[in-house]
JSON list of N, CA and C in Angstrom, two decimals:
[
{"chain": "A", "resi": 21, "resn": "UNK", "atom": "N", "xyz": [-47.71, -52.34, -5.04]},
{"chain": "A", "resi": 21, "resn": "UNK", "atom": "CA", "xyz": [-47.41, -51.22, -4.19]},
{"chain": "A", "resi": 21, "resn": "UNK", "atom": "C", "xyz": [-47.48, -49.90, -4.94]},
{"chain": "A", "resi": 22, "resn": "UNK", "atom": "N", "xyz": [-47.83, -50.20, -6.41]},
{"chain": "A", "resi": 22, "resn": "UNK", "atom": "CA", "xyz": [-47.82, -48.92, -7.00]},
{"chain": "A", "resi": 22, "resn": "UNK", "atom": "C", "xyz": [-48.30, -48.96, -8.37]},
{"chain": "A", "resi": 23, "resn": "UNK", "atom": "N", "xyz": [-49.38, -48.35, -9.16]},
{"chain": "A", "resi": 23, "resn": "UNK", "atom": "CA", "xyz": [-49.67, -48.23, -10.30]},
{"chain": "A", "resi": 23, "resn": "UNK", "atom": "C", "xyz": [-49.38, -46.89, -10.67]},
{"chain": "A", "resi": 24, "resn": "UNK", "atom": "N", "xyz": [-49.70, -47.56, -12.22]},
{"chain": "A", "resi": 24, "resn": "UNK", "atom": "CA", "xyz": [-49.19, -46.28, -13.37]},
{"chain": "A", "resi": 24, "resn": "UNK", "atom": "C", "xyz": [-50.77, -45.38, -13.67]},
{"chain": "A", "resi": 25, "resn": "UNK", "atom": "N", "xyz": [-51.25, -44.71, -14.59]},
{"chain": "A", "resi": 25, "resn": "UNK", "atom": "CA", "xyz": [-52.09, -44.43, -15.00]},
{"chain": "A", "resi": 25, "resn": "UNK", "atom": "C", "xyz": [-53.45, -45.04, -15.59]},
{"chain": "A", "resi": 26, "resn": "UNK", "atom": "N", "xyz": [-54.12, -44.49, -15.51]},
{"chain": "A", "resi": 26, "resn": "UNK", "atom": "CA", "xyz": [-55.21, -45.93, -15.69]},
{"chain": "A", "resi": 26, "resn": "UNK", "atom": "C", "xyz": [-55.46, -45.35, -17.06]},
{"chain": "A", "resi": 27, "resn": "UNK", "atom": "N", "xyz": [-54.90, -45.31, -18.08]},
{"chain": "A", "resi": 27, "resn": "UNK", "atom": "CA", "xyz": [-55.45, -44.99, -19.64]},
{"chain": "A", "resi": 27, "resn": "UNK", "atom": "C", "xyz": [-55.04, -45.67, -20.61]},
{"chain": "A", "resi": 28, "resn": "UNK", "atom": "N", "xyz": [-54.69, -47.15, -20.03]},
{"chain": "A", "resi": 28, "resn": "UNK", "atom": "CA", "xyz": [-54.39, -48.20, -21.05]},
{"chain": "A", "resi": 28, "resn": "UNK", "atom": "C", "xyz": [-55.63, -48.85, -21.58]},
{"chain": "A", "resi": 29, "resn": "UNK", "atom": "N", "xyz": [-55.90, -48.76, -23.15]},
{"chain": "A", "resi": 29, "resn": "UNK", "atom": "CA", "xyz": [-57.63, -49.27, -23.32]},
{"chain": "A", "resi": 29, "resn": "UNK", "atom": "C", "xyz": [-58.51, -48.65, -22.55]},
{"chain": "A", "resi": 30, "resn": "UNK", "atom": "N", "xyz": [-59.59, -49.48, -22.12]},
{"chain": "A", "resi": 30, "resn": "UNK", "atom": "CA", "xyz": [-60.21, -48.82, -20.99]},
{"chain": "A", "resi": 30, "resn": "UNK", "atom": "C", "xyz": [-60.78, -49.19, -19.87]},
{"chain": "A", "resi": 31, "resn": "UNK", "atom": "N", "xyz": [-59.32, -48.27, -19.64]},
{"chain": "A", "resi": 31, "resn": "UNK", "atom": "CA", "xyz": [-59.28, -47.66, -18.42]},
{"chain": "A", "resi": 31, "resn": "UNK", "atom": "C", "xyz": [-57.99, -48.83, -17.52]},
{"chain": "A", "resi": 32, "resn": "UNK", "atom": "N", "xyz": [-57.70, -49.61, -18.27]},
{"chain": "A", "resi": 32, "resn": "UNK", "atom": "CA", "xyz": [-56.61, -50.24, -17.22]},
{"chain": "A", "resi": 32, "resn": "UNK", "atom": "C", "xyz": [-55.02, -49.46, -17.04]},
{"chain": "A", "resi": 33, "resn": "UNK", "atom": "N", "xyz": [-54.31, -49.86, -15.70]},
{"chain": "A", "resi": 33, "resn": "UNK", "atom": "CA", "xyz": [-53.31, -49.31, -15.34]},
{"chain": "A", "resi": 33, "resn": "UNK", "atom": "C", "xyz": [-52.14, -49.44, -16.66]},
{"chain": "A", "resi": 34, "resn": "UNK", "atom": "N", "xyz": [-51.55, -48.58, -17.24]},
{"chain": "A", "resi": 34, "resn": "UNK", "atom": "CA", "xyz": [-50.37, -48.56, -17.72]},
{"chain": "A", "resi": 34, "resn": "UNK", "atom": "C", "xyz": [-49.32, -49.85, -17.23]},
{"chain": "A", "resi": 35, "resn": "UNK", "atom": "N", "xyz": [-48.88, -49.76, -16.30]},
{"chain": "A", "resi": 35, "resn": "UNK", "atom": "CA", "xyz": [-47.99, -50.68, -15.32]},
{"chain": "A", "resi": 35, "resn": "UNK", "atom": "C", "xyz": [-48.60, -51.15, -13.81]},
{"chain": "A", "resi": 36, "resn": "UNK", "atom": "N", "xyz": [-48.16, -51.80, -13.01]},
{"chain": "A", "resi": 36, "resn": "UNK", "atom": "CA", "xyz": [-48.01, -51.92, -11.83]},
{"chain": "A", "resi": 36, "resn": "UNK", "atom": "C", "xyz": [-46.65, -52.65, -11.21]},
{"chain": "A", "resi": 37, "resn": "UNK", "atom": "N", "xyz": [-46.87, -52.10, -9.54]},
{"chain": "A", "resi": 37, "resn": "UNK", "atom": "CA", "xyz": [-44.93, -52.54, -9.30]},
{"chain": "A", "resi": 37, "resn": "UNK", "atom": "C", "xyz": [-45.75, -53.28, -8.27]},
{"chain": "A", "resi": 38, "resn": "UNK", "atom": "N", "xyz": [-45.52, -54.74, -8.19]},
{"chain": "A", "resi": 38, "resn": "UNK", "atom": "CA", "xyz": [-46.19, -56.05, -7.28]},
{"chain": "A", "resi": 38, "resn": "UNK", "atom": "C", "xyz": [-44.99, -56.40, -6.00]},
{"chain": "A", "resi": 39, "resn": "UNK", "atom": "N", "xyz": [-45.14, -56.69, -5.22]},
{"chain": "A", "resi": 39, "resn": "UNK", "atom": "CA", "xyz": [-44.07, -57.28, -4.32]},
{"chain": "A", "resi": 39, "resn": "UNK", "atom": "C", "xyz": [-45.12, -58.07, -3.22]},
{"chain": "A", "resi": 40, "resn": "UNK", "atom": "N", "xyz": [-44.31, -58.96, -2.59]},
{"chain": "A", "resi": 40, "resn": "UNK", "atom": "CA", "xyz": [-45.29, -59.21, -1.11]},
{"chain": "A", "resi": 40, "resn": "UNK", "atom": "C", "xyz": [-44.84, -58.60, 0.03]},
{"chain": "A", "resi": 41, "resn": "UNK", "atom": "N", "xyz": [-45.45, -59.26, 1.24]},
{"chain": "A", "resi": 41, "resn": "UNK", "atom": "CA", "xyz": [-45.77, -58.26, 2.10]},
{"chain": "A", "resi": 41, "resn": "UNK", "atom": "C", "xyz": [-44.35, -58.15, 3.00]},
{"chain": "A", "resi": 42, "resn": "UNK", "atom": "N", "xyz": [-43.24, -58.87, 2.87]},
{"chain": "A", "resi": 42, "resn": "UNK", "atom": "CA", "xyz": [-41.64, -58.66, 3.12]},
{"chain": "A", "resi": 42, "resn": "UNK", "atom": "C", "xyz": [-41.05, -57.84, 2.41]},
{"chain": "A", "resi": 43, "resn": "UNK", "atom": "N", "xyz": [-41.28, -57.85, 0.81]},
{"chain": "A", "resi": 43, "resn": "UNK", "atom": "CA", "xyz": [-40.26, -57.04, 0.46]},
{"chain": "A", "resi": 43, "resn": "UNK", "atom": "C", "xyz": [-39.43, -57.71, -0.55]},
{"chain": "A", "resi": 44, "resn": "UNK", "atom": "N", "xyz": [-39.43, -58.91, -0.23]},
{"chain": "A", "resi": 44, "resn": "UNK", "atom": "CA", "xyz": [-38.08, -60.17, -1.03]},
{"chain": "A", "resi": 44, "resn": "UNK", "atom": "C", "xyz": [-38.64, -59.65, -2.75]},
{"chain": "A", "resi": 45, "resn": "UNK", "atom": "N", "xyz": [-39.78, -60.19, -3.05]},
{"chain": "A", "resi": 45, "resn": "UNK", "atom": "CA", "xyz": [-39.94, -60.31, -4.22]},
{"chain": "A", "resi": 45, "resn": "UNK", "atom": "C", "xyz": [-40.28, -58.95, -4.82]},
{"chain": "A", "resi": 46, "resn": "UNK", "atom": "N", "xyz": [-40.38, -58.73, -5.84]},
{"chain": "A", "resi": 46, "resn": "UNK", "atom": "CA", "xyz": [-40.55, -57.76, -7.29]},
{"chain": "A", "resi": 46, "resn": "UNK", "atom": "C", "xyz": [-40.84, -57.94, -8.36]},
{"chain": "A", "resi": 47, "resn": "UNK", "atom": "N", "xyz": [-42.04, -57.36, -8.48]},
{"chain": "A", "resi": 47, "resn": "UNK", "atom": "CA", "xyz": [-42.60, -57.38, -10.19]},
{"chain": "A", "resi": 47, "resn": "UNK", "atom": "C", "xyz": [-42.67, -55.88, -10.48]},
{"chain": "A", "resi": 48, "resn": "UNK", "atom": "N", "xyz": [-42.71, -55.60, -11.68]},
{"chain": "A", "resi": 48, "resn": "UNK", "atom": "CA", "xyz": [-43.23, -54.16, -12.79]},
{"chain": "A", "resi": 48, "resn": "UNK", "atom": "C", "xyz": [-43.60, -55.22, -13.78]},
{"chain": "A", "resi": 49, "resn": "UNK", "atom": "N", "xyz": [-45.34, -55.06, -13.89]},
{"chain": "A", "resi": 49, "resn": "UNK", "atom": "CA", "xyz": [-45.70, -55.30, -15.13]},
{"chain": "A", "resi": 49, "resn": "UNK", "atom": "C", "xyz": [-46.07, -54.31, -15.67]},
{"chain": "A", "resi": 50, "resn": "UNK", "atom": "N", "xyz": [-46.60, -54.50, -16.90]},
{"chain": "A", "resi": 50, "resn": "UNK", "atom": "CA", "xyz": [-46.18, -53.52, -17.90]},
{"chain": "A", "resi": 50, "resn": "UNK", "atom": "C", "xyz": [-47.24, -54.01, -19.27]},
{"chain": "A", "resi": 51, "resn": "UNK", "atom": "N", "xyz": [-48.06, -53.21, -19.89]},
{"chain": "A", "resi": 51, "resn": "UNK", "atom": "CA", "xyz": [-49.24, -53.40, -21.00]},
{"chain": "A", "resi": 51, "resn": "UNK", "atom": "C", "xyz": [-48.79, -53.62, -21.88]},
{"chain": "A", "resi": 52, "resn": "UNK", "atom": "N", "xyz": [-47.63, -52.27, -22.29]},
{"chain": "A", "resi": 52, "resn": "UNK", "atom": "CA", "xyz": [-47.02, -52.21, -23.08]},
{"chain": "A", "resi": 52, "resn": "UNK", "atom": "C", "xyz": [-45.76, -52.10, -23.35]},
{"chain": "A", "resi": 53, "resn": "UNK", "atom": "N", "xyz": [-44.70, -53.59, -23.58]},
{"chain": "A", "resi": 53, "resn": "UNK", "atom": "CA", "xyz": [-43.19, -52.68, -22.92]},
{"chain": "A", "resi": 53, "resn": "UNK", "atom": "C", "xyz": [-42.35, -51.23, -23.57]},
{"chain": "A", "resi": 54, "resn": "UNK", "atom": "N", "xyz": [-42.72, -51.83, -24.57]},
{"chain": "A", "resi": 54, "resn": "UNK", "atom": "CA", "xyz": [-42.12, -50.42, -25.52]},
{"chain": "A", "resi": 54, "resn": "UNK", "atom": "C", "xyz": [-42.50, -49.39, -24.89]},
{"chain": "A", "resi": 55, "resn": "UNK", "atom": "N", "xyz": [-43.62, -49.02, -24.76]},
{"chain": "A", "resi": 55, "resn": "UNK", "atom": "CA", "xyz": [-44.12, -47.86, -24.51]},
{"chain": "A", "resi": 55, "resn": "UNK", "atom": "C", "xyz": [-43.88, -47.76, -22.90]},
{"chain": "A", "resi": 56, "resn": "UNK", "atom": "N", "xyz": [-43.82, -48.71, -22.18]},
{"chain": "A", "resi": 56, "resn": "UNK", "atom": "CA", "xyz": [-43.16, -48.23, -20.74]},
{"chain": "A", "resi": 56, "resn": "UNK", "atom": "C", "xyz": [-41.81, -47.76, -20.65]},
{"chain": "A", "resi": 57, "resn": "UNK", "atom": "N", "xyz": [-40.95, -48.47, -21.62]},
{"chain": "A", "resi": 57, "resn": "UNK", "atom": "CA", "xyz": [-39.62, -47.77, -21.57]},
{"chain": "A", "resi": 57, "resn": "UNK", "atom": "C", "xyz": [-39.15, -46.52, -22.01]},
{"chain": "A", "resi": 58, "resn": "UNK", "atom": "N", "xyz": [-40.64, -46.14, -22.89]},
{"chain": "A", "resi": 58, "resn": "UNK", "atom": "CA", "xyz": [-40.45, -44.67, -23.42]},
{"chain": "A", "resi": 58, "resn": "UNK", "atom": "C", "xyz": [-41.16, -43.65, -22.82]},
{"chain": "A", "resi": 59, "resn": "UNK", "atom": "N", "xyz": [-41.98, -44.54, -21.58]},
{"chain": "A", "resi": 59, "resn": "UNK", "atom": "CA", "xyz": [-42.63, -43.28, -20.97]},
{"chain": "A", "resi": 59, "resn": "UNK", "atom": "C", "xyz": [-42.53, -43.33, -19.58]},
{"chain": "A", "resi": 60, "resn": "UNK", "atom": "N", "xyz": [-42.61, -44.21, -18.98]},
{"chain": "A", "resi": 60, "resn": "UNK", "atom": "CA", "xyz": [-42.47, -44.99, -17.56]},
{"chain": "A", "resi": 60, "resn": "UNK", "atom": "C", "xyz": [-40.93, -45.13, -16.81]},
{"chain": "A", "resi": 61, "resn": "UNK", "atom": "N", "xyz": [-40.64, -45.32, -17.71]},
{"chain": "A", "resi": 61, "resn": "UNK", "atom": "CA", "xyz": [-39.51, -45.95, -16.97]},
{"chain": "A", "resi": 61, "resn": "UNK", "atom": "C", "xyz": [-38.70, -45.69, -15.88]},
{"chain": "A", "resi": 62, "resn": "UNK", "atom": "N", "xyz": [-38.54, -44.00, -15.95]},
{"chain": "A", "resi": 62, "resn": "UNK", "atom": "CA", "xyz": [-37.97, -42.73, -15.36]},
{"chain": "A", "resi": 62, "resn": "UNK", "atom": "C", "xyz": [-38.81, -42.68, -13.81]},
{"chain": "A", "resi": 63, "resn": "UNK", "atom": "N", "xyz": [-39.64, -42.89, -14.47]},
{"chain": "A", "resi": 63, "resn": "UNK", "atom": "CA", "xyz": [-40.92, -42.92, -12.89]},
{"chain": "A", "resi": 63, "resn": "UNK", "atom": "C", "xyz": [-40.72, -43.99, -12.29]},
{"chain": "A", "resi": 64, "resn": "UNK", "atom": "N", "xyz": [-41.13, -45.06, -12.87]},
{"chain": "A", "resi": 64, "resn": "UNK", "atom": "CA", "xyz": [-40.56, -46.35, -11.77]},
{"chain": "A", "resi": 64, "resn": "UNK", "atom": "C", "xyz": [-39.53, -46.39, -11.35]},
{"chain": "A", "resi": 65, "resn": "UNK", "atom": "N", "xyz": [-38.06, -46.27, -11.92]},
{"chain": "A", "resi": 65, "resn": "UNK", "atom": "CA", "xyz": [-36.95, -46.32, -11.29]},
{"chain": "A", "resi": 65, "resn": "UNK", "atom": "C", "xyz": [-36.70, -45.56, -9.85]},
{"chain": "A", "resi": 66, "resn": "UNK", "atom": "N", "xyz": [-37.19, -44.12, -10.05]},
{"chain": "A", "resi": 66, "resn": "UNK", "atom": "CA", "xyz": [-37.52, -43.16, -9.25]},
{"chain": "A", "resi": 66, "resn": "UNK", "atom": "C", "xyz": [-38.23, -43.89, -7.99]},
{"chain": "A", "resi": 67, "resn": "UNK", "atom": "N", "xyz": [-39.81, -44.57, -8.02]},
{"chain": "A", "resi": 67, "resn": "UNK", "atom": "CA", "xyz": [-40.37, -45.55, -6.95]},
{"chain": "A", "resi": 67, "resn": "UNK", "atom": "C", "xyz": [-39.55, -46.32, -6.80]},
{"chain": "A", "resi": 68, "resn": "UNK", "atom": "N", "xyz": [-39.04, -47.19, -7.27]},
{"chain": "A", "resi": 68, "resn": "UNK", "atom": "CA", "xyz": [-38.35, -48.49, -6.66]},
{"chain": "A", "resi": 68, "resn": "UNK", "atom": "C", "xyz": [-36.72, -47.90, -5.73]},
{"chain": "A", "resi": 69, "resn": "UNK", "atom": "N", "xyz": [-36.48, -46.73, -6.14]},
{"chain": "A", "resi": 69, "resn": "UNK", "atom": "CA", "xyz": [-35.66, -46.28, -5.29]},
{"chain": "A", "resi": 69, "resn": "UNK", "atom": "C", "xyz": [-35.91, -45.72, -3.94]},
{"chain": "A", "resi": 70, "resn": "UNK", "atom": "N", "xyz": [-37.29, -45.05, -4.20]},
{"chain": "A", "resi": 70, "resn": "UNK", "atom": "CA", "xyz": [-37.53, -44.79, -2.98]},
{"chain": "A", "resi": 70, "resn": "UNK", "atom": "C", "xyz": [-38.05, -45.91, -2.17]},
{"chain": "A", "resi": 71, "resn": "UNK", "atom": "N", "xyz": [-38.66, -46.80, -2.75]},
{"chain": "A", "resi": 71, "resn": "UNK", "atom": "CA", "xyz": [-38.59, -48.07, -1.52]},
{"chain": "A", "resi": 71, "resn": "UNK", "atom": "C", "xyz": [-37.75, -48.63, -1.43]},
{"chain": "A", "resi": 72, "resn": "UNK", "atom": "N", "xyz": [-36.24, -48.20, -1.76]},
{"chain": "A", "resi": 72, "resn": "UNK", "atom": "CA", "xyz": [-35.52, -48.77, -0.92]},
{"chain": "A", "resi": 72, "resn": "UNK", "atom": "C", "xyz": [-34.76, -50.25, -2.25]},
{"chain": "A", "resi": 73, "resn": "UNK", "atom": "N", "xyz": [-35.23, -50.35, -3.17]},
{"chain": "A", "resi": 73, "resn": "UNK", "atom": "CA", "xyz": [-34.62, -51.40, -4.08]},
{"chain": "A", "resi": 73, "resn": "UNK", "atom": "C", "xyz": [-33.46, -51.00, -5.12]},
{"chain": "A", "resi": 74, "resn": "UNK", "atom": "N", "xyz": [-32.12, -50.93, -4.12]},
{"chain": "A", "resi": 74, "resn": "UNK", "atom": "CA", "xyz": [-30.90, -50.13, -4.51]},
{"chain": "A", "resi": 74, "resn": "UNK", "atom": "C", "xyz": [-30.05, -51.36, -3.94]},
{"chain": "A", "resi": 75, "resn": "UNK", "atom": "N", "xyz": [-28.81, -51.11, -4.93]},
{"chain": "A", "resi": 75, "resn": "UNK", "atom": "CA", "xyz": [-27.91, -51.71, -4.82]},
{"chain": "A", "resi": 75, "resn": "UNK", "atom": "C", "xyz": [-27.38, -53.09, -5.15]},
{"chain": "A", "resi": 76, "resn": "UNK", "atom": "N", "xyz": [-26.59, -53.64, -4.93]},
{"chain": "A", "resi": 76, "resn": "UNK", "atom": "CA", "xyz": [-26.02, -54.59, -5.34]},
{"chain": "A", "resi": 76, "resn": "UNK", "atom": "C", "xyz": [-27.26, -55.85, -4.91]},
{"chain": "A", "resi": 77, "resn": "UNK", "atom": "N", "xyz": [-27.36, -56.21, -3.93]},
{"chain": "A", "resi": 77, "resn": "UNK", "atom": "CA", "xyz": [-28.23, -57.16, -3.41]},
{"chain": "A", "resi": 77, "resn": "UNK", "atom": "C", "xyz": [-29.74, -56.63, -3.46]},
{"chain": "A", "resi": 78, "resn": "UNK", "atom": "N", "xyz": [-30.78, -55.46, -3.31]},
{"chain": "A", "resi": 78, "resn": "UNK", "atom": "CA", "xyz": [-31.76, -55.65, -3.83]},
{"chain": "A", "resi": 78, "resn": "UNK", "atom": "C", "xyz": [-31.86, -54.64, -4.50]},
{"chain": "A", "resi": 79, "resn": "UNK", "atom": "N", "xyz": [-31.21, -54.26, -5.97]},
{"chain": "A", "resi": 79, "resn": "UNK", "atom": "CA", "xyz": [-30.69, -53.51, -6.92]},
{"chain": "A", "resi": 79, "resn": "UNK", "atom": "C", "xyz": [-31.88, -54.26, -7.83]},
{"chain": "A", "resi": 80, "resn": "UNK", "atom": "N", "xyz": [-32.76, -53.67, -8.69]},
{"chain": "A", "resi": 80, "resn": "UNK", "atom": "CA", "xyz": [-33.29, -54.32, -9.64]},
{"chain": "A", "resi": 80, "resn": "UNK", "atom": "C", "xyz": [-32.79, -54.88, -11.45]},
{"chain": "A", "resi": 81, "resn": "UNK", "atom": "N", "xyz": [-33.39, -55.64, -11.61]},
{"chain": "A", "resi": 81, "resn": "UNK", "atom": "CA", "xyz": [-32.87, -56.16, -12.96]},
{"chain": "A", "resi": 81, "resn": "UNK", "atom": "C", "xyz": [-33.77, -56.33, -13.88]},
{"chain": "A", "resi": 82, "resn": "UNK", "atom": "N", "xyz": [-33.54, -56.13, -15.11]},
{"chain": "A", "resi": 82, "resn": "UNK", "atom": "CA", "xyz": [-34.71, -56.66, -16.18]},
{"chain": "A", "resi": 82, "resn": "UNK", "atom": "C", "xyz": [-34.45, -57.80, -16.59]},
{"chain": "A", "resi": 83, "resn": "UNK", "atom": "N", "xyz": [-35.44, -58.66, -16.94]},
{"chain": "A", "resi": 83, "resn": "UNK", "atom": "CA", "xyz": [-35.12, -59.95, -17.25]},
{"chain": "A", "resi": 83, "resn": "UNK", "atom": "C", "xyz": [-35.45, -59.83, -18.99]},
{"chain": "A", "resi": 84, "resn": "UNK", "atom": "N", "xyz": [-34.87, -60.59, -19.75]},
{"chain": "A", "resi": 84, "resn": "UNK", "atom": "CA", "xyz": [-35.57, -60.36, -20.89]},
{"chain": "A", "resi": 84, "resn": "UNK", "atom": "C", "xyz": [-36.71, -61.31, -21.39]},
{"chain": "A", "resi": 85, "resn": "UNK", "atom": "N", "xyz": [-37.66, -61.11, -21.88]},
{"chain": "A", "resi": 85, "resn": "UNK", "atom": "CA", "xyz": [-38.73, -61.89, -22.10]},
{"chain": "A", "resi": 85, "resn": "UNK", "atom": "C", "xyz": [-38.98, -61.63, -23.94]},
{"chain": "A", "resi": 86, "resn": "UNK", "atom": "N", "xyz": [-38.11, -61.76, -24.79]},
{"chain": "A", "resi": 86, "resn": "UNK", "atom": "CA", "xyz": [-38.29, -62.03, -26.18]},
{"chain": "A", "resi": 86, "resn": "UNK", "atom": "C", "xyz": [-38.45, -63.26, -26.56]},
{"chain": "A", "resi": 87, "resn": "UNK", "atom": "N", "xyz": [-39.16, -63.41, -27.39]},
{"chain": "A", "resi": 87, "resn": "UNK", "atom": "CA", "xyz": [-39.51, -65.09, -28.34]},
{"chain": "A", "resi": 87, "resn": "UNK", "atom": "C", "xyz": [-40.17, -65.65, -26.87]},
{"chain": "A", "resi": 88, "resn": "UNK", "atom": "N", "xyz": [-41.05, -65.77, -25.79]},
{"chain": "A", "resi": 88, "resn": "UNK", "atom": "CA", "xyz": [-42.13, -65.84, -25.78]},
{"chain": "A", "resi": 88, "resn": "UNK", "atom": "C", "xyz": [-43.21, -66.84, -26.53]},
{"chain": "A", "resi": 89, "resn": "UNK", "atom": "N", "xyz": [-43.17, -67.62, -26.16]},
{"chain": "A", "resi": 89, "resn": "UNK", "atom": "CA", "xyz": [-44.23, -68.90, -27.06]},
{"chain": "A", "resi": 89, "resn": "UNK", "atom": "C", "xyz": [-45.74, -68.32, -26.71]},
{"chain": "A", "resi": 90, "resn": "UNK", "atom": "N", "xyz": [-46.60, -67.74, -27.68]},
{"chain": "A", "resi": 90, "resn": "UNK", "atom": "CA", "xyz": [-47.55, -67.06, -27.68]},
{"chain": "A", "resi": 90, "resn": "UNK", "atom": "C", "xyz": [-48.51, -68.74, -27.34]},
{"chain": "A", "resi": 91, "resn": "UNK", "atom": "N", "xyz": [-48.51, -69.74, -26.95]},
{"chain": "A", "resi": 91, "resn": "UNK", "atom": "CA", "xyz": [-49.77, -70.54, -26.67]},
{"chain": "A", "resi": 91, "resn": "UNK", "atom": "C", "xyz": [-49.07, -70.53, -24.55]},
{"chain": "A", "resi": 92, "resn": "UNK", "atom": "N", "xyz": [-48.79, -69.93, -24.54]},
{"chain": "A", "resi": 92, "resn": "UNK", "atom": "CA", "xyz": [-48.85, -69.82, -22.72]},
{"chain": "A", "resi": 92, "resn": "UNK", "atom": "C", "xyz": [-49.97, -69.11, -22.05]},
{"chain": "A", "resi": 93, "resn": "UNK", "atom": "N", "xyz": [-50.70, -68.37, -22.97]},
{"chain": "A", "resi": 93, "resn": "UNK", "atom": "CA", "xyz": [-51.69, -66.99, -22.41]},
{"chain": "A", "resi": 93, "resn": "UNK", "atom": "C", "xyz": [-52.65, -67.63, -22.79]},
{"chain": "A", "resi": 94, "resn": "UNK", "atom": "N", "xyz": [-53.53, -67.97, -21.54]},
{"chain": "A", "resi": 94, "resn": "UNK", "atom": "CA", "xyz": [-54.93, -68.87, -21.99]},
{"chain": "A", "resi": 94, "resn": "UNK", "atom": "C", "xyz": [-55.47, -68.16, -20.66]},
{"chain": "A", "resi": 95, "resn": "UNK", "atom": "N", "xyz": [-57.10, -67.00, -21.11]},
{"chain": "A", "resi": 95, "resn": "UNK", "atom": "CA", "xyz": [-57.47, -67.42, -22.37]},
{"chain": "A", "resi": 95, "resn": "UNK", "atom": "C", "xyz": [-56.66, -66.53, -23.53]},
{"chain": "A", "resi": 96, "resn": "UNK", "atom": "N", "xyz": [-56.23, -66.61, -25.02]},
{"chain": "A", "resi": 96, "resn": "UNK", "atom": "CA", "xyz": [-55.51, -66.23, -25.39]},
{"chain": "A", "resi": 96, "resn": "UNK", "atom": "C", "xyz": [-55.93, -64.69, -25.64]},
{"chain": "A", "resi": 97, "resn": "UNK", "atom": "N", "xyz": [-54.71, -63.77, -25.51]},
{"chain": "A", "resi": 97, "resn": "UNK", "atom": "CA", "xyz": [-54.59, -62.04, -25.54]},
{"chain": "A", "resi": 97, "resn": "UNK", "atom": "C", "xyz": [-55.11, -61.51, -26.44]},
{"chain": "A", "resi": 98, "resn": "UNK", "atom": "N", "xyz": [-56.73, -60.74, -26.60]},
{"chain": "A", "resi": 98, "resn": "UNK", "atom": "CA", "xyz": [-57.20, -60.27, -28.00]},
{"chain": "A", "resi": 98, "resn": "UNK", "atom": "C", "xyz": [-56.97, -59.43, -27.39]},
{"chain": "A", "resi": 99, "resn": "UNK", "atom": "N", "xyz": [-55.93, -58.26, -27.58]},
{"chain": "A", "resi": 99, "resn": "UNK", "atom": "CA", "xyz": [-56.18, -56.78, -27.57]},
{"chain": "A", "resi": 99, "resn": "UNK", "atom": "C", "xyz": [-57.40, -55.02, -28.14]},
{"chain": "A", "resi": 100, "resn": "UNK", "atom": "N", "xyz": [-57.68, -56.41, -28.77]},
{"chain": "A", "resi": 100, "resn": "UNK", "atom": "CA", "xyz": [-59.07, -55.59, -29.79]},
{"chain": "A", "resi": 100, "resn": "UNK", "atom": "C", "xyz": [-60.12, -55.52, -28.84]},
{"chain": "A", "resi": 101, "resn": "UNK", "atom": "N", "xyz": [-60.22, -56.22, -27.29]},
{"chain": "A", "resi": 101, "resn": "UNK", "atom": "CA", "xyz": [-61.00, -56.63, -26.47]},
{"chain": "A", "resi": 101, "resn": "UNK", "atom": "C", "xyz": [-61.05, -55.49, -25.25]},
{"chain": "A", "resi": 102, "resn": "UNK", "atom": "N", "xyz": [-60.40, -54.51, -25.56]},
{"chain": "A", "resi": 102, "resn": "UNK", "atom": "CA", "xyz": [-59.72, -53.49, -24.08]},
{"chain": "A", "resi": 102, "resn": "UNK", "atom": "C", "xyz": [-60.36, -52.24, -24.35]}
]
């Protein structure tokens, strides 16, 4: 429902904010997280408020995704490739 800038490598979106066509679900992915939390972040919060994803029940959350088993990404992530 919403992308970031397209100047990640080239030319892909920074982020995008995914949901289906109800509403229930929510994604923000993200290229780079570091760098979304230092540049993005302010902006998305801002969108997800205005659609309405406030509060206790559809209030958003970060999940944490550290340690990550790098053999899940097939085919595997060359960044040198973007």
């Amino acid at each position: 429902c919403a992308l970031g800038e397209a100047t990640f490598g080239a030319g892909y979106y920074q982020y995008s904010i995914v949901t289906d066509d109800s509403g229930f679900s929510l994604y923000v992915l993200a290229r780079d997280v570091e760098g979304f939390f230092a540049n993005y972040d302010n902006e998305v919060t801002a969108l997800l408020e205005d659609f309405g994803y406030t509060g206790f029940l559809w209030g958003v959350s970060q999940n944490t995704q550290t340690d990550c088993p790098s053999d899940i990404y097939s085919p595997t992530w060359d960044p040198s490739k973007i």
